[in-house]
Short mmCIF file of N, CA and C in Angstrom, two decimals:
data_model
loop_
_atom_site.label_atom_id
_atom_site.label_comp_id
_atom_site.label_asym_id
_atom_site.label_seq_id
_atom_site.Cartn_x
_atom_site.Cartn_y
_atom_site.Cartn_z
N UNK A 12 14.80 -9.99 28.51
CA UNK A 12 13.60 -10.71 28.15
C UNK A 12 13.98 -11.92 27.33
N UNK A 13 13.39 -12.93 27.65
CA UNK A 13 13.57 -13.97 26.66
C UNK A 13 11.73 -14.79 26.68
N UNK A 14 11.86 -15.21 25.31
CA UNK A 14 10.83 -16.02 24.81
C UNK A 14 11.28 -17.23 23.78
N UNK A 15 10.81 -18.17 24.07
CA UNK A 15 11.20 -19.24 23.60
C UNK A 15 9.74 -19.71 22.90
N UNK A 16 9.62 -20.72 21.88
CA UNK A 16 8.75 -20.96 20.84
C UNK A 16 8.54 -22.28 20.80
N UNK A 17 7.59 -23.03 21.54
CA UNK A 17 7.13 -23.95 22.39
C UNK A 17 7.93 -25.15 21.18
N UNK A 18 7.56 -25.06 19.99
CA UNK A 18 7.49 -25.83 18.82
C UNK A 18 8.61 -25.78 18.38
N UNK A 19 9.84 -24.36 18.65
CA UNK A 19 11.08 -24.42 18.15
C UNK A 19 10.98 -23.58 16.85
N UNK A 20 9.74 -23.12 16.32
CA UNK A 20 9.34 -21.98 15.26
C UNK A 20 9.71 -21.08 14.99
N UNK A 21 10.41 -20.30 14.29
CA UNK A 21 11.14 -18.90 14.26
C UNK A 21 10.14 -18.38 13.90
N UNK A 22 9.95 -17.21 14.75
CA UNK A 22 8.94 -15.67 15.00
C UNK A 22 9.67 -14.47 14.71
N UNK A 23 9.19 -13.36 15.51
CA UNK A 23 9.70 -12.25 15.06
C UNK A 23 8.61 -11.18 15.82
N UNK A 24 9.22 -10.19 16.39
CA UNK A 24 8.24 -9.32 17.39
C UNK A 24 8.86 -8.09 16.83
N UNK A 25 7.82 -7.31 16.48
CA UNK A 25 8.09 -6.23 16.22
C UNK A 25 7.41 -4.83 17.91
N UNK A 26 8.38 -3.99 18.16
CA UNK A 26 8.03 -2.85 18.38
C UNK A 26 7.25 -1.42 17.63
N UNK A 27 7.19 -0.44 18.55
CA UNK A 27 6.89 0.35 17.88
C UNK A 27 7.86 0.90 17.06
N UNK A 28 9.21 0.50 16.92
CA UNK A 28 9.94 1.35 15.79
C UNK A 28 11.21 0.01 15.55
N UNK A 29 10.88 -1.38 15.98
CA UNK A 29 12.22 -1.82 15.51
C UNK A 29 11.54 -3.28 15.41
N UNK A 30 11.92 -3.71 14.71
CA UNK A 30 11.52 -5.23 14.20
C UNK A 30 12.96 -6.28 14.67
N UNK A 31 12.47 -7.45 15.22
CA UNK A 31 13.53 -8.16 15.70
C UNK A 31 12.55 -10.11 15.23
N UNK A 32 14.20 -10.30 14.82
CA UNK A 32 14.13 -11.93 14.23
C UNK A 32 14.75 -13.02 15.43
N UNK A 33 14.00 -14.34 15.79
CA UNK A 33 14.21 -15.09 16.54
C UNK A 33 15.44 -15.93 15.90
N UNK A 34 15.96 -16.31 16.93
CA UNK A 34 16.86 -17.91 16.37
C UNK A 34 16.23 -18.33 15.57
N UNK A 35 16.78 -19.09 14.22
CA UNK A 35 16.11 -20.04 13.55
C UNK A 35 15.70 -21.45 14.39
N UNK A 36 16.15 -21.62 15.74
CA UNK A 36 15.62 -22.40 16.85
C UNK A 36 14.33 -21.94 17.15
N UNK A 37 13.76 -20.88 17.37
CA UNK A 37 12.55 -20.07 18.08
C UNK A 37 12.58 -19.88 19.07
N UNK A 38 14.05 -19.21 19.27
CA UNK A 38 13.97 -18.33 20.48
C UNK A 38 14.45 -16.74 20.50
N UNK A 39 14.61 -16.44 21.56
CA UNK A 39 14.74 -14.37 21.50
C UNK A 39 15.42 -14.19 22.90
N UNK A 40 16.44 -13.92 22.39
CA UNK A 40 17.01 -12.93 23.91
C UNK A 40 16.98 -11.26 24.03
N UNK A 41 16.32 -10.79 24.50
CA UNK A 41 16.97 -9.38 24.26
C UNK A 41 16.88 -8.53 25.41
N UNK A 42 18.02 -7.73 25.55
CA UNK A 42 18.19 -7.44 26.60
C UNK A 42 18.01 -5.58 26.37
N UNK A 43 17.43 -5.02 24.73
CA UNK A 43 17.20 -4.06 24.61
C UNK A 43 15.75 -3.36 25.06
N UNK A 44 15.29 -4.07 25.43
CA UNK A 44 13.74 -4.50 25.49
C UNK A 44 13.62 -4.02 27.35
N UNK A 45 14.80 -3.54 28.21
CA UNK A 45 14.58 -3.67 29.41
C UNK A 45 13.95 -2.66 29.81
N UNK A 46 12.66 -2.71 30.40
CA UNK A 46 11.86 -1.64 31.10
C UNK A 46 11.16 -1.31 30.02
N UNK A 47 10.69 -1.91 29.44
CA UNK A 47 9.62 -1.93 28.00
C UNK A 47 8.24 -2.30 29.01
N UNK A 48 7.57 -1.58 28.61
CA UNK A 48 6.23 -1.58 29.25
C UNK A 48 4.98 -1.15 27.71
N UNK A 49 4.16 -2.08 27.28
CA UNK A 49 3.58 -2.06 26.13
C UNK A 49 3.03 -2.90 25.07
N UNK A 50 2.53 -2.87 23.82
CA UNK A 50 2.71 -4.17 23.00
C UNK A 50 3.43 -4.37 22.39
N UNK A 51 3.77 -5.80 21.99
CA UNK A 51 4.65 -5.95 21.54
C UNK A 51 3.69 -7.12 20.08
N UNK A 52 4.26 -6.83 19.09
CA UNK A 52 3.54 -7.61 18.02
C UNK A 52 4.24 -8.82 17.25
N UNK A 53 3.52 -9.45 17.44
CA UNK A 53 4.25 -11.35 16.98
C UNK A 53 4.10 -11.83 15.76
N UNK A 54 4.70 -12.16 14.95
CA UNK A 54 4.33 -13.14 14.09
C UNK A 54 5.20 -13.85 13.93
N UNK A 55 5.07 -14.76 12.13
CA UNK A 55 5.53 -16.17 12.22
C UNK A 55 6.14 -15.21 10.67
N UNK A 56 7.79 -15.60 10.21
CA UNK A 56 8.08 -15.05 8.74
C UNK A 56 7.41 -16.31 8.03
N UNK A 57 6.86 -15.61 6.70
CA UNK A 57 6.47 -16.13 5.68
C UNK A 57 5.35 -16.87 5.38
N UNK A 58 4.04 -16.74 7.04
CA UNK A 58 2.99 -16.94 7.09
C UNK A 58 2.36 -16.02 7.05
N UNK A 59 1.24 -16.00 6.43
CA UNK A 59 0.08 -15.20 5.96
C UNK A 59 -0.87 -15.15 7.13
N UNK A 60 -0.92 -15.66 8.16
CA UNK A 60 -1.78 -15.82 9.30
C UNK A 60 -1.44 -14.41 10.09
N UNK A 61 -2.78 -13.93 10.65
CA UNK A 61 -2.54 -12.80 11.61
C UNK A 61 -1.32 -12.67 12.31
N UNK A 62 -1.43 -11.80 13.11
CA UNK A 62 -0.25 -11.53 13.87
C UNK A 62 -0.64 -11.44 15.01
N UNK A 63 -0.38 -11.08 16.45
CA UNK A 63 -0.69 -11.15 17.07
C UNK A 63 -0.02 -9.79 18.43
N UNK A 64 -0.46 -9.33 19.18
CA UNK A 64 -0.58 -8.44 19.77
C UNK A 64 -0.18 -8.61 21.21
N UNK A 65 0.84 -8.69 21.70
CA UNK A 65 0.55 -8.99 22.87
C UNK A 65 0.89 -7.67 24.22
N UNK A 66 0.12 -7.46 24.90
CA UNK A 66 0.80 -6.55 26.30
C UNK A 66 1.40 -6.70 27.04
N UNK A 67 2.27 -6.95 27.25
CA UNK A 67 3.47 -7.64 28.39
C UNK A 67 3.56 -6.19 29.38
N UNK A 68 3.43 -6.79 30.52
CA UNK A 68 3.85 -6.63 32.08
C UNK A 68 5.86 -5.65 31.92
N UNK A 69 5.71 -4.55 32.62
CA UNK A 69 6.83 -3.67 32.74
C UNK A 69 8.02 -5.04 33.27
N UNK A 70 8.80 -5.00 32.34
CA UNK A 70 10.23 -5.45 32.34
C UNK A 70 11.04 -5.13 33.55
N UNK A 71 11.10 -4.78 34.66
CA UNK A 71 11.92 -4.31 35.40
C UNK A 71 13.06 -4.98 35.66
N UNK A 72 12.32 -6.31 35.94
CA UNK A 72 13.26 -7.49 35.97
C UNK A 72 13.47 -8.41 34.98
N UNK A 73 14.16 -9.54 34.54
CA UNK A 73 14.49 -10.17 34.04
C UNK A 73 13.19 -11.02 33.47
N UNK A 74 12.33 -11.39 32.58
CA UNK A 74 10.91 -12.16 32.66
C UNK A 74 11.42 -12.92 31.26
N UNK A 75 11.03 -13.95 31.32
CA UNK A 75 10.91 -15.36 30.47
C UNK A 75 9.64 -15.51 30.08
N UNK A 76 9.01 -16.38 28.69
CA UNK A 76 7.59 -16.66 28.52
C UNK A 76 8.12 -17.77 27.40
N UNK A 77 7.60 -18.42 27.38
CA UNK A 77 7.05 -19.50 26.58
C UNK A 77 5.82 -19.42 25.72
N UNK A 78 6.13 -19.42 24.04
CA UNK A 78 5.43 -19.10 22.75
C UNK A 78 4.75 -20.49 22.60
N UNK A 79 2.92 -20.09 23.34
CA UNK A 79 2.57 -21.58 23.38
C UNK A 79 1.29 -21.14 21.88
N UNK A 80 1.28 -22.53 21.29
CA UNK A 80 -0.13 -22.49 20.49
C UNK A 80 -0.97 -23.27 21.24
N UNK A 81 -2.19 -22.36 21.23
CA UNK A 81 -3.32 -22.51 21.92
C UNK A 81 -4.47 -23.03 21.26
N UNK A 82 -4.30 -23.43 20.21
CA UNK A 82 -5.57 -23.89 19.45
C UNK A 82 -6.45 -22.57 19.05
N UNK A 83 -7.44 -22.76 19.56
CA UNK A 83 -8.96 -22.20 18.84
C UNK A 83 -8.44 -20.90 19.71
N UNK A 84 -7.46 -20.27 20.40
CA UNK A 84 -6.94 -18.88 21.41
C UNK A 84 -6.18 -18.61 20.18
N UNK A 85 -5.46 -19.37 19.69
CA UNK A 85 -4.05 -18.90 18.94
C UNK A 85 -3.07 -18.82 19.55
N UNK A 86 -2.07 -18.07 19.39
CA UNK A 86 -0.70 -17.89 20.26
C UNK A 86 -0.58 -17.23 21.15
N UNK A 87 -0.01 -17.88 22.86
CA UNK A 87 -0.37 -17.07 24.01
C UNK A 87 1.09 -17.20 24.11
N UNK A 88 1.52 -15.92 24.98
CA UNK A 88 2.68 -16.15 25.86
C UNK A 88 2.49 -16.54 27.16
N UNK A 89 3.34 -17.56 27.75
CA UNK A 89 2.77 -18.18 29.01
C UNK A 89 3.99 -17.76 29.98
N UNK A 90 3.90 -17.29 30.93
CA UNK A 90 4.73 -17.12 31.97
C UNK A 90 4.98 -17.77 32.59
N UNK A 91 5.58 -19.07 33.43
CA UNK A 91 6.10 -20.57 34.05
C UNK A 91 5.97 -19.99 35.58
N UNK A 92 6.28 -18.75 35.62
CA UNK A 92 7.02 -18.65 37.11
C UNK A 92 5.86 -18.34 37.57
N UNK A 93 4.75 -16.95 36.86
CA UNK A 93 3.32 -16.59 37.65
C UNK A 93 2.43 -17.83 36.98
N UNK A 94 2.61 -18.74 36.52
CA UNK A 94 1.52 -19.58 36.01
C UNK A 94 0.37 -19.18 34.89
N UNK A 95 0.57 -17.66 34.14
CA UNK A 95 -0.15 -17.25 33.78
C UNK A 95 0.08 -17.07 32.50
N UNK A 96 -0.95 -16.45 31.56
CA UNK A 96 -1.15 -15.80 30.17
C UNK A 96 -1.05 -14.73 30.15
N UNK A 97 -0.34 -14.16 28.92
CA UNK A 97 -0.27 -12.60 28.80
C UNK A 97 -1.55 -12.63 27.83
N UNK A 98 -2.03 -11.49 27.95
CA UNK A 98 -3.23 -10.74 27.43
C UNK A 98 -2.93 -10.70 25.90
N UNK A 99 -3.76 -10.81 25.33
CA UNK A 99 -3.22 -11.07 23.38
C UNK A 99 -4.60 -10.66 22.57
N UNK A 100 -4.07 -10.32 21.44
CA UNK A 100 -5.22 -9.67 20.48
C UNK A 100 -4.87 -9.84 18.99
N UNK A 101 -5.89 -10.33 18.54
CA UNK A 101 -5.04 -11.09 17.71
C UNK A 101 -5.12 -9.71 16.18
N UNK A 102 -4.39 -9.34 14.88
CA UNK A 102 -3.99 -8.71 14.10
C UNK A 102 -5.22 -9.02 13.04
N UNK A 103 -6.42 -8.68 12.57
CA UNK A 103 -6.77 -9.21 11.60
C UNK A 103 -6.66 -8.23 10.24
N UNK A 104 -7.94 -8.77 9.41
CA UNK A 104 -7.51 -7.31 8.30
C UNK A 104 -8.40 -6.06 8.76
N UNK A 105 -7.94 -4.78 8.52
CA UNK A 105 -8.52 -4.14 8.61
C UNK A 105 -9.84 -3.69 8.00
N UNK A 106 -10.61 -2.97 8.38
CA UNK A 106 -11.59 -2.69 7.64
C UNK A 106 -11.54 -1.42 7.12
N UNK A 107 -12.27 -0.55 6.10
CA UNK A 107 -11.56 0.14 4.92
C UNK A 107 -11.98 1.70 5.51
N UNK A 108 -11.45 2.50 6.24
CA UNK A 108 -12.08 3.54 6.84
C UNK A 108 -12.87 4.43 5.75
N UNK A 109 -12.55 4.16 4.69
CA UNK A 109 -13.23 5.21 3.79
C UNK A 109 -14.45 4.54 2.82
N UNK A 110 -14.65 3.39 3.27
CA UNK A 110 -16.12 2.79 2.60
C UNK A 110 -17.28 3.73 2.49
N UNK A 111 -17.93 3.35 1.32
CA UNK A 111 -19.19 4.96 0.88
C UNK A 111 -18.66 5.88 1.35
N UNK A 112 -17.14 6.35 0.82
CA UNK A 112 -17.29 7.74 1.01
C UNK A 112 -16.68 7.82 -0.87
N UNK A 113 -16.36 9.30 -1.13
CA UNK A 113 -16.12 9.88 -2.37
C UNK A 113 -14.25 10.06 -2.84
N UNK A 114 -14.06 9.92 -3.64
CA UNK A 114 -12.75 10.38 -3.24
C UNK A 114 -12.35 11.39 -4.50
N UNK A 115 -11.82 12.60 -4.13
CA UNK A 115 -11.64 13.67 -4.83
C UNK A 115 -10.00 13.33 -5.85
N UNK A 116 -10.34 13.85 -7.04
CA UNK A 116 -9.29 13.64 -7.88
C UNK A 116 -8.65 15.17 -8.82
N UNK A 117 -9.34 16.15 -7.84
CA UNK A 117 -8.62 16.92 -8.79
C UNK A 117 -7.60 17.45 -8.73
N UNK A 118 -6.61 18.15 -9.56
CA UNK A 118 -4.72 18.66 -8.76
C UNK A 118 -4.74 19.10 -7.86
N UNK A 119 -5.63 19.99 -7.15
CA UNK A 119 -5.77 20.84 -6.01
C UNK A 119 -5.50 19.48 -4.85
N UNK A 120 -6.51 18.92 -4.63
CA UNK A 120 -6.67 17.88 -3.80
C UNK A 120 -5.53 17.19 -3.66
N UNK A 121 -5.45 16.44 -4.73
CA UNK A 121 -4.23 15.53 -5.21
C UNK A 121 -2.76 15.77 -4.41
N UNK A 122 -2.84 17.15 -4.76
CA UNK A 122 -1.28 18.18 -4.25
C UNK A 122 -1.80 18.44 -2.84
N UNK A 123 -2.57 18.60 -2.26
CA UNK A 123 -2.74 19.03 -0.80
C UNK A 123 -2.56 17.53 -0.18
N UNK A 124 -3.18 16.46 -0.41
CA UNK A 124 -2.54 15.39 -0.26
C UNK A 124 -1.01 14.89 0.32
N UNK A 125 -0.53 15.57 -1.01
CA UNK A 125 1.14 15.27 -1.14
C UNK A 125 1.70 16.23 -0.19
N UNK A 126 1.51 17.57 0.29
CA UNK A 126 1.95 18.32 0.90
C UNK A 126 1.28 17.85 2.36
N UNK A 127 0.78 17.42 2.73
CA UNK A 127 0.22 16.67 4.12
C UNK A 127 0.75 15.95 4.53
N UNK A 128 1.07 14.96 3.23
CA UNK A 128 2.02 13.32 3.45
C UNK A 128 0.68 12.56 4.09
N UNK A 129 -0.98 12.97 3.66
CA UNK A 129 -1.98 12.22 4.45
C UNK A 129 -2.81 12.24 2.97
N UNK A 130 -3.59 10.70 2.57
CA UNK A 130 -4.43 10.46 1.26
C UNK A 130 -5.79 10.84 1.86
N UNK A 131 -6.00 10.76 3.14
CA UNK A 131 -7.53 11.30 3.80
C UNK A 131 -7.76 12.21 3.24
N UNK A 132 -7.60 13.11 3.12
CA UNK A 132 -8.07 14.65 2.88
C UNK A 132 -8.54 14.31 1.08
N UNK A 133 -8.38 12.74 0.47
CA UNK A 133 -8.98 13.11 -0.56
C UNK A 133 -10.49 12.50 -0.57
N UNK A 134 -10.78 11.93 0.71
CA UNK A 134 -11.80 11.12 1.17
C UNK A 134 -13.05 12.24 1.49
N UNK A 135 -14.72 12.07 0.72
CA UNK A 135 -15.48 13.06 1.66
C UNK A 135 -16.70 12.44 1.97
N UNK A 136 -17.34 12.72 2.53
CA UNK A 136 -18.99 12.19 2.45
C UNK A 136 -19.56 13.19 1.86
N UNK A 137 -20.58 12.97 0.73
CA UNK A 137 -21.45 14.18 0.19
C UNK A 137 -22.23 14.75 1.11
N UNK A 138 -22.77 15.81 0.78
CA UNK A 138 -23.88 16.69 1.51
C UNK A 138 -25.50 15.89 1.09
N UNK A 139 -26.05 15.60 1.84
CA UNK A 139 -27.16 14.90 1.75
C UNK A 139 -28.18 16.03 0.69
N UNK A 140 -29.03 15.42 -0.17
CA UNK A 140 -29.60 16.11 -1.34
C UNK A 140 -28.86 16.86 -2.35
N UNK A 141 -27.47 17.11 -2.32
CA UNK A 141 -26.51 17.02 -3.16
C UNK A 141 -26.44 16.40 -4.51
N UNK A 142 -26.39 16.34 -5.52
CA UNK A 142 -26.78 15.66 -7.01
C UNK A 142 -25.31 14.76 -6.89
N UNK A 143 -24.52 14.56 -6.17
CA UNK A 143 -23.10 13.73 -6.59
C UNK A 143 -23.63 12.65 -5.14
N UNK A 144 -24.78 13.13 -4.04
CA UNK A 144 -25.14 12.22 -2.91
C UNK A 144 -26.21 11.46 -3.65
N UNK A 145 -26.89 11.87 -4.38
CA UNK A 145 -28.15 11.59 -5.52
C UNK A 145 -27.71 10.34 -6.23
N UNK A 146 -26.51 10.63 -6.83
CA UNK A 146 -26.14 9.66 -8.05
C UNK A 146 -25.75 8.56 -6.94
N UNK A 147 -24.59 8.44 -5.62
CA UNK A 147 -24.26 7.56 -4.96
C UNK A 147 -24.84 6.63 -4.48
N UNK A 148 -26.48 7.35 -3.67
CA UNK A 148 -27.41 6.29 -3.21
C UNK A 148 -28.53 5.64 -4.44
N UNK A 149 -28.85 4.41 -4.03
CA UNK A 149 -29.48 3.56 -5.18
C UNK A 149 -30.94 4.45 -5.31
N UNK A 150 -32.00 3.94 -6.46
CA UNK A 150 -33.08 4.65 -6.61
C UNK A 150 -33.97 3.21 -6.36
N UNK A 151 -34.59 3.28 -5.36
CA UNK A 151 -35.40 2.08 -4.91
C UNK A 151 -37.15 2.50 -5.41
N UNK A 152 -37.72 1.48 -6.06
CA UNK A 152 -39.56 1.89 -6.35
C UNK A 152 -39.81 0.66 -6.44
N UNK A 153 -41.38 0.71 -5.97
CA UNK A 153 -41.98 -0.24 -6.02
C UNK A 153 -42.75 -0.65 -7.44
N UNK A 154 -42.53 -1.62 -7.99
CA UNK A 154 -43.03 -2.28 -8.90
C UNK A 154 -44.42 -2.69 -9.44
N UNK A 155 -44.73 -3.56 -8.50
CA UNK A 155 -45.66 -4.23 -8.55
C UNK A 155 -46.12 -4.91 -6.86
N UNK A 156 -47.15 -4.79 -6.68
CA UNK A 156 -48.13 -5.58 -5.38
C UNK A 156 -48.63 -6.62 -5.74
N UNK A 157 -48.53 -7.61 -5.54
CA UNK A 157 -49.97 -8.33 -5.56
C UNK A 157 -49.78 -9.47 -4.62
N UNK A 158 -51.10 -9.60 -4.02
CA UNK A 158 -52.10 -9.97 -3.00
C UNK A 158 -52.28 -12.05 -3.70
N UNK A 159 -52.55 -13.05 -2.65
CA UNK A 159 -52.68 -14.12 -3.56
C UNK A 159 -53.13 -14.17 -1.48
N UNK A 160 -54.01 -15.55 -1.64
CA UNK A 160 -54.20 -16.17 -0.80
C UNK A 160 -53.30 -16.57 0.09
N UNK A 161 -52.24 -16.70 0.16
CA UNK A 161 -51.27 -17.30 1.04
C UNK A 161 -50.25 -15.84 1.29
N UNK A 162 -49.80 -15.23 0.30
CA UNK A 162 -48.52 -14.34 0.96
C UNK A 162 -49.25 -13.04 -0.23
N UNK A 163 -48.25 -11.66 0.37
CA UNK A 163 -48.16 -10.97 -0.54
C UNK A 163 -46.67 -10.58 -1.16
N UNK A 164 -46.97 -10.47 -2.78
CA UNK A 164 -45.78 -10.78 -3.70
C UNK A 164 -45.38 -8.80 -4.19
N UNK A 165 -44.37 -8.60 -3.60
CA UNK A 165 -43.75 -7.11 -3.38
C UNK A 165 -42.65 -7.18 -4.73
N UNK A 166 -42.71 -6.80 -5.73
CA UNK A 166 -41.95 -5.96 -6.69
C UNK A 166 -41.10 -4.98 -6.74
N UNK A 167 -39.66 -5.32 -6.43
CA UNK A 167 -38.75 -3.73 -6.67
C UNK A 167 -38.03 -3.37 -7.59
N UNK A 168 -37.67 -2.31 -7.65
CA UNK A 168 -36.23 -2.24 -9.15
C UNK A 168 -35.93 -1.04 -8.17
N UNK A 169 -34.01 -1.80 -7.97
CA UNK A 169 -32.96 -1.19 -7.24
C UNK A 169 -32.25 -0.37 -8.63
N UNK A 170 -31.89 0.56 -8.91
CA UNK A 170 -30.73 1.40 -9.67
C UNK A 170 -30.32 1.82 -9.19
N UNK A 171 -29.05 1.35 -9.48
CA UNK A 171 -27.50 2.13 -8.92
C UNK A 171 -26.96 2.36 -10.32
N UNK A 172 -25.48 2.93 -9.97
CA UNK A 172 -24.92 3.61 -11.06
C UNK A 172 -24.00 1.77 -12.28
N UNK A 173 -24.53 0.82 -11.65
CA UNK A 173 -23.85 -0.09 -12.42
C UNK A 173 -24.92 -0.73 -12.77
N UNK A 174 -26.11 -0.33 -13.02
CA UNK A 174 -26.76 -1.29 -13.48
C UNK A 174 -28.66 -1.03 -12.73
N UNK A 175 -29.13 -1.77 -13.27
CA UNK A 175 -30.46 -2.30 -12.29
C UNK A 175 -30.99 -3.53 -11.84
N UNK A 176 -31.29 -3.62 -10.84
CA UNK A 176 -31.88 -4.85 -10.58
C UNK A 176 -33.15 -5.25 -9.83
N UNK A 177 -33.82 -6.24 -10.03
CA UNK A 177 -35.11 -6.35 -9.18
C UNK A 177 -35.28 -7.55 -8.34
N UNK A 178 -35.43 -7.43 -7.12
CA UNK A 178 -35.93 -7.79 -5.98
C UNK A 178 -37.59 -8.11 -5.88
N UNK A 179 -37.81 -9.31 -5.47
CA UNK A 179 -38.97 -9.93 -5.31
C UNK A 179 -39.45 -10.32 -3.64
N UNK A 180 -39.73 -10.09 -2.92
CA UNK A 180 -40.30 -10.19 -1.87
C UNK A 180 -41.90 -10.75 -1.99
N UNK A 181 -41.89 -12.51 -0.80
CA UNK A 181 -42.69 -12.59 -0.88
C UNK A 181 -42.94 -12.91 0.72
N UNK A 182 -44.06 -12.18 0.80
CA UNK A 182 -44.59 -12.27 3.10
C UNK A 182 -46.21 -12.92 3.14
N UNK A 183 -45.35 -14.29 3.61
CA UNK A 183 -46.95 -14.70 3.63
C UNK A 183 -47.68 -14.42 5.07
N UNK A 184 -49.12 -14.42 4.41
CA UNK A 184 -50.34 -13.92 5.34
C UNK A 184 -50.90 -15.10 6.46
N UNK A 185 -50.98 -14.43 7.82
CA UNK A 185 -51.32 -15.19 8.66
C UNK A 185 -52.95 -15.12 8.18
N UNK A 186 -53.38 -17.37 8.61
CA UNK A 186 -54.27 -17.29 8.06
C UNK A 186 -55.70 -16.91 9.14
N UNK A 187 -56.78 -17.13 8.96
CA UNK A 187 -57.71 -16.30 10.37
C UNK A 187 -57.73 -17.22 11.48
N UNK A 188 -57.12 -18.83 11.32
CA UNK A 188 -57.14 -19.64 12.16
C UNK A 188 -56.00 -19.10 13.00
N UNK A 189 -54.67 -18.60 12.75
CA UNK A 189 -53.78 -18.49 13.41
C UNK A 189 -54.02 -16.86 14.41
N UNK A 190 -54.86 -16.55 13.94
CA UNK A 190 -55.06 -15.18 14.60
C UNK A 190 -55.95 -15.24 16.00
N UNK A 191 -56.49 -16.79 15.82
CA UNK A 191 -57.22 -17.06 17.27
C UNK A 191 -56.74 -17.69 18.05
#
């Protein structure tokens, strides 16, 4: 396999178990890679920019690509000989699998943790009507109503466990002309 780096950019593609560095030219030969069928993941050293994902086509034979930037695509590998793009996805940040959930701190936990080699198991969702699900979700009431010629003015007070705050909502009223 070889890939070359349109710009001359040193990259770096990692596998599922081995990380490999381009020429400081921006290129890659590798011939360990033969009959690799899978993704293969791209980036740039010492940029903070995503990474990139790509699926490359079973190796059987010998295949070349060209590391093109694509603008508003990002980085495609281009194949010369089929005329084509490899399929790409680009790396962003993840999102936090354990958002609103609880996380348990006591030794028991802590140590079952460590004996797993997995931090999930300290992650839970409460039992709904639960006094620890009670304290988590906010305490929403209505305030105040009031009615005015043009809109009506809605009063709330949100409490959560950091504080309180109030929310004002105002929905104005269709007038009897618009109702005909």
């Amino acid at each position: 396999m070889y890939i070359e780096s349109e710009k001359g950019e040193p990259f770096y593609i990692r596998t599922r178990d081995t990380l490999y560095h381009s020429a400081p030219e921006g290129f890659m030969l590798l011939t360990s890679l033969h009959k690799l069928k899978g993704d293969l993941i791209l980036g740039f050293p010492g940029q903070t920019a995503a990474a990139f994902v790509f699926t490359i086509p079973a190796t059987e034979k010998d295949k070349g690509w060209v590391l093109k930037d694509m603008k508003q695509e990002g980085w495609r590998l281009y194949d010369s000989k089929l005329d084509e793009l490899v399929p790409t996805r680009r790396l962003g940040p993840k999102s936090d699998p354990y958002q609103g959930m609880l996380k348990r701190t006591d030794a028991f936990a802590v140590r079952l943790s460590q004996v797993v080699n997995d931090s999930a198991v300290l992650y839970y969702r409460p039992k709904p009507g639960s006094p620890v699900a009670a304290a988590s979700v906010p305490a929403i009431r209505l305030i105040s109503k009031t009615e005015t010629a043009t809109a009506w003015i809605l009063v709330y007070e949100v409490q959560e466990a950091n504080g309180v705050d109030r929310i004002e909502l105002e929905i104005p009223r269709q007038q009897k002309e618009e109702l005909k």
